[in-house]
PDB file of C-alpha atoms in Angstrom:
ATOM      1  CA  MET A 148      17.672 -28.440 -34.195  1.00  0.00           C
ATOM      2  CA  ARG A 149      14.159 -27.008 -34.550  1.00  0.00           C
ATOM      3  CA  ILE A 150      13.034 -28.854 -31.431  1.00  0.00           C
ATOM      4  CA  ILE A 151      15.818 -27.282 -29.359  1.00  0.00           C
ATOM      5  CA  ILE A 152      14.966 -23.777 -30.603  1.00  0.00           C
ATOM      6  CA  LEU A 153      11.262 -24.371 -29.957  1.00  0.00           C
ATOM      7  CA  PHE A 154      12.079 -25.629 -26.447  1.00  0.00           C
ATOM      8  CA  TRP A 155      14.114 -22.492 -25.625  1.00  0.00           C
ATOM      9  CA  ILE A 156      11.403 -20.184 -26.957  1.00  0.00           C
ATOM     10  CA  CYS A 157       8.767 -21.940 -24.832  1.00  0.00           C
ATOM     11  CA  ALA A 158      11.034 -21.835 -21.770  1.00  0.00           C
ATOM     12  CA  ALA A 159      11.655 -18.103 -22.254  1.00  0.00           C
ATOM     13  CA  LEU A 160       7.910 -17.422 -22.551  1.00  0.00           C
ATOM     14  CA  VAL A 161       7.130 -19.399 -19.389  1.00  0.00           C
ATOM     15  CA  ILE A 162       9.875 -17.661 -17.387  1.00  0.00           C
ATOM     16  CA  THR A 163       8.774 -14.228 -18.625  1.00  0.00           C
ATOM     17  CA  ASP A 164       5.168 -14.959 -17.697  1.00  0.00           C
ATOM     18  CA  MET A 165       6.164 -16.141 -14.211  1.00  0.00           C
ATOM     19  CA  THR A 166       8.277 -13.076 -13.451  1.00  0.00           C
ATOM     20  CA  GLU A 167       5.519 -10.662 -14.470  1.00  0.00           C
ATOM     21  CA  ALA A 168       2.944 -12.416 -12.291  1.00  0.00           C
ATOM     22  CA  HIS A 169       4.706 -11.768  -8.968  1.00  0.00           C
ATOM     23  CA  PRO A 170       4.948  -8.361  -7.315  1.00  0.00           C
ATOM     24  CA  MET A 171       8.415  -7.136  -6.430  1.00  0.00           C
ATOM     25  CA  SER A 172       7.560  -6.643  -2.766  1.00  0.00           C
ATOM     26  CA  ASP A 173       4.732  -7.568  -0.432  1.00  0.00           C
ATOM     27  CA  SER A 174       5.377  -4.662   1.928  1.00  0.00           C
ATOM     28  CA  GLN A 175       3.338  -1.482   1.875  1.00  0.00           C
ATOM     29  CA  ARG A 176       5.024   1.895   2.169  1.00  0.00           C
ATOM     30  CA  CYS A 177       2.318   3.710   4.038  1.00  0.00           C
ATOM     31  CA  ILE A 178       2.833   6.736   6.254  1.00  0.00           C
ATOM     32  CA  CYS A 179       0.398   5.502   8.893  1.00  0.00           C
ATOM     33  CA  THR A 180       1.702   2.155  10.088  1.00  0.00           C
ATOM     34  CA  GLY A 181       0.337   1.993  13.633  1.00  0.00           C
ATOM     35  CA  GLN A 182      -3.114   2.398  15.093  1.00  0.00           C
ATOM     36  CA  MET A 183      -5.242   5.200  13.668  1.00  0.00           C
ATOM     37  CA  ARG A 184      -7.301   7.556  15.803  1.00  0.00           C
ATOM     38  CA  SER A 185     -11.042   7.562  15.321  1.00  0.00           C
ATOM     39  CA  GLN A 186     -11.806  10.841  17.112  1.00  0.00           C
ATOM     40  CA  ILE A 187     -10.033  14.169  17.358  1.00  0.00           C
ATOM     41  CA  ARG A 188     -11.487  17.463  18.493  1.00  0.00           C
ATOM     42  CA  PRO A 189     -11.557  19.740  15.445  1.00  0.00           C
ATOM     43  CA  LYS A 190     -10.316  22.704  17.511  1.00  0.00           C
ATOM     44  CA  ASN A 191      -7.122  20.746  18.298  1.00  0.00           C
ATOM     45  CA  ILE A 192      -6.219  20.362  14.606  1.00  0.00           C
ATOM     46  CA  LEU A 193      -3.459  22.746  13.594  1.00  0.00           C
ATOM     47  CA  MET A 194      -3.146  21.370  10.060  1.00  0.00           C
ATOM     48  CA  TYR A 195      -3.713  18.150   8.154  1.00  0.00           C
ATOM     49  CA  GLN A 196      -2.736  16.409   4.942  1.00  0.00           C
ATOM     50  CA  VAL A 197      -4.786  13.835   3.026  1.00  0.00           C
ATOM     51  CA  TYR A 198      -2.777  11.286   1.057  1.00  0.00           C
ATOM     52  CA  PRO A 199      -4.708   9.358  -1.624  1.00  0.00           C
ATOM     53  CA  GLU A 200      -4.182   5.720  -2.524  1.00  0.00           C
ATOM     54  CA  THR A 201      -0.957   5.078  -4.424  1.00  0.00           C
ATOM     55  CA  PRO A 202       0.759   2.014  -5.870  1.00  0.00           C
ATOM     56  CA  ALA A 203       2.937   1.997  -2.740  1.00  0.00           C
ATOM     57  CA  CYS A 204       0.011   2.179  -0.284  1.00  0.00           C
ATOM     58  CA  ASP A 205      -3.485   0.896  -1.000  1.00  0.00           C
ATOM     59  CA  ARG A 206      -5.412   3.117   1.423  1.00  0.00           C
ATOM     60  CA  VAL A 207      -6.261   6.772   1.983  1.00  0.00           C
ATOM     61  CA  GLU A 208      -4.261   8.286   4.842  1.00  0.00           C
ATOM     62  CA  ILE A 209      -4.920  11.417   6.881  1.00  0.00           C
ATOM     63  CA  VAL A 210      -2.008  12.843   8.876  1.00  0.00           C
ATOM     64  CA  VAL A 211      -3.016  15.472  11.440  1.00  0.00           C
ATOM     65  CA  LEU A 212      -0.804  17.892  13.375  1.00  0.00           C
ATOM     66  CA  LEU A 213      -2.371  18.598  16.764  1.00  0.00           C
ATOM     67  CA  ASN A 214      -2.133  21.835  18.789  1.00  0.00           C
ATOM     68  CA  LYS A 215      -2.153  20.267  22.242  1.00  0.00           C
ATOM     69  CA  PRO A 216       0.021  18.297  22.588  1.00  0.00           C
ATOM     70  CA  ARG A 217       1.968  19.268  19.468  1.00  0.00           C
ATOM     71  CA  ARG A 218       2.365  15.948  17.699  1.00  0.00           C
ATOM     72  CA  THR A 219       1.299  14.195  14.534  1.00  0.00           C
ATOM     73  CA  VAL A 220      -1.257  11.414  14.513  1.00  0.00           C
ATOM     74  CA  CYS A 221      -2.993   9.384  11.852  1.00  0.00           C
ATOM     75  CA  LEU A 222      -6.746   9.700  11.568  1.00  0.00           C
ATOM     76  CA  ASP A 223      -8.973   6.867  10.385  1.00  0.00           C
ATOM     77  CA  PRO A 224     -10.582   7.970   7.082  1.00  0.00           C
ATOM     78  CA  ASN A 225     -13.655   5.779   7.675  1.00  0.00           C
ATOM     79  CA  TYR A 226     -14.944   7.794  10.638  1.00  0.00           C
ATOM     80  CA  PRO A 227     -17.009  11.009  10.286  1.00  0.00           C
ATOM     81  CA  ILE A 228     -14.156  13.418  11.103  1.00  0.00           C
ATOM     82  CA  GLY A 229     -11.952  11.650   8.545  1.00  0.00           C
ATOM     83  CA  GLN A 230     -14.684  11.828   5.915  1.00  0.00           C
ATOM     84  CA  ALA A 231     -15.169  15.539   6.615  1.00  0.00           C
ATOM     85  CA  LEU A 232     -11.453  16.255   6.193  1.00  0.00           C
ATOM     86  CA  ILE A 233     -11.362  14.304   2.932  1.00  0.00           C
ATOM     87  CA  GLN A 234     -14.363  16.275   1.618  1.00  0.00           C
ATOM     88  CA  ARG A 235     -12.713  19.524   2.651  1.00  0.00           C
ATOM     89  CA  ALA A 236      -9.427  18.574   0.963  1.00  0.00           C
ATOM     90  CA  ASN A 237     -11.262  17.783  -2.286  1.00  0.00           C
ATOM     91  CA  LEU A 238     -12.729  21.305  -2.397  1.00  0.00           C
ATOM     92  CA  PHE A 239      -9.332  22.917  -2.901  1.00  0.00           C
TER      93      PHE A 239
END
């Protein structure tokens, strides 16, 4: 009887350890899914939003609303204009 109980306890521990080791989903829920722009003229920026890393998305994202043409684009945070916008967002 003790062997059966010990077996079930060990099985429960192994199953619990295996389920905690795997993430629920491999997909990222990022706003910017396509290609990011590396250059934008600052005068064409109407407004922007910087999104930090989150558990759902493992990268910093910058979403920019342009004046001409009026559309939203994603800006690469690794380029100088992206770095400048991140610095500016951290000031407020």
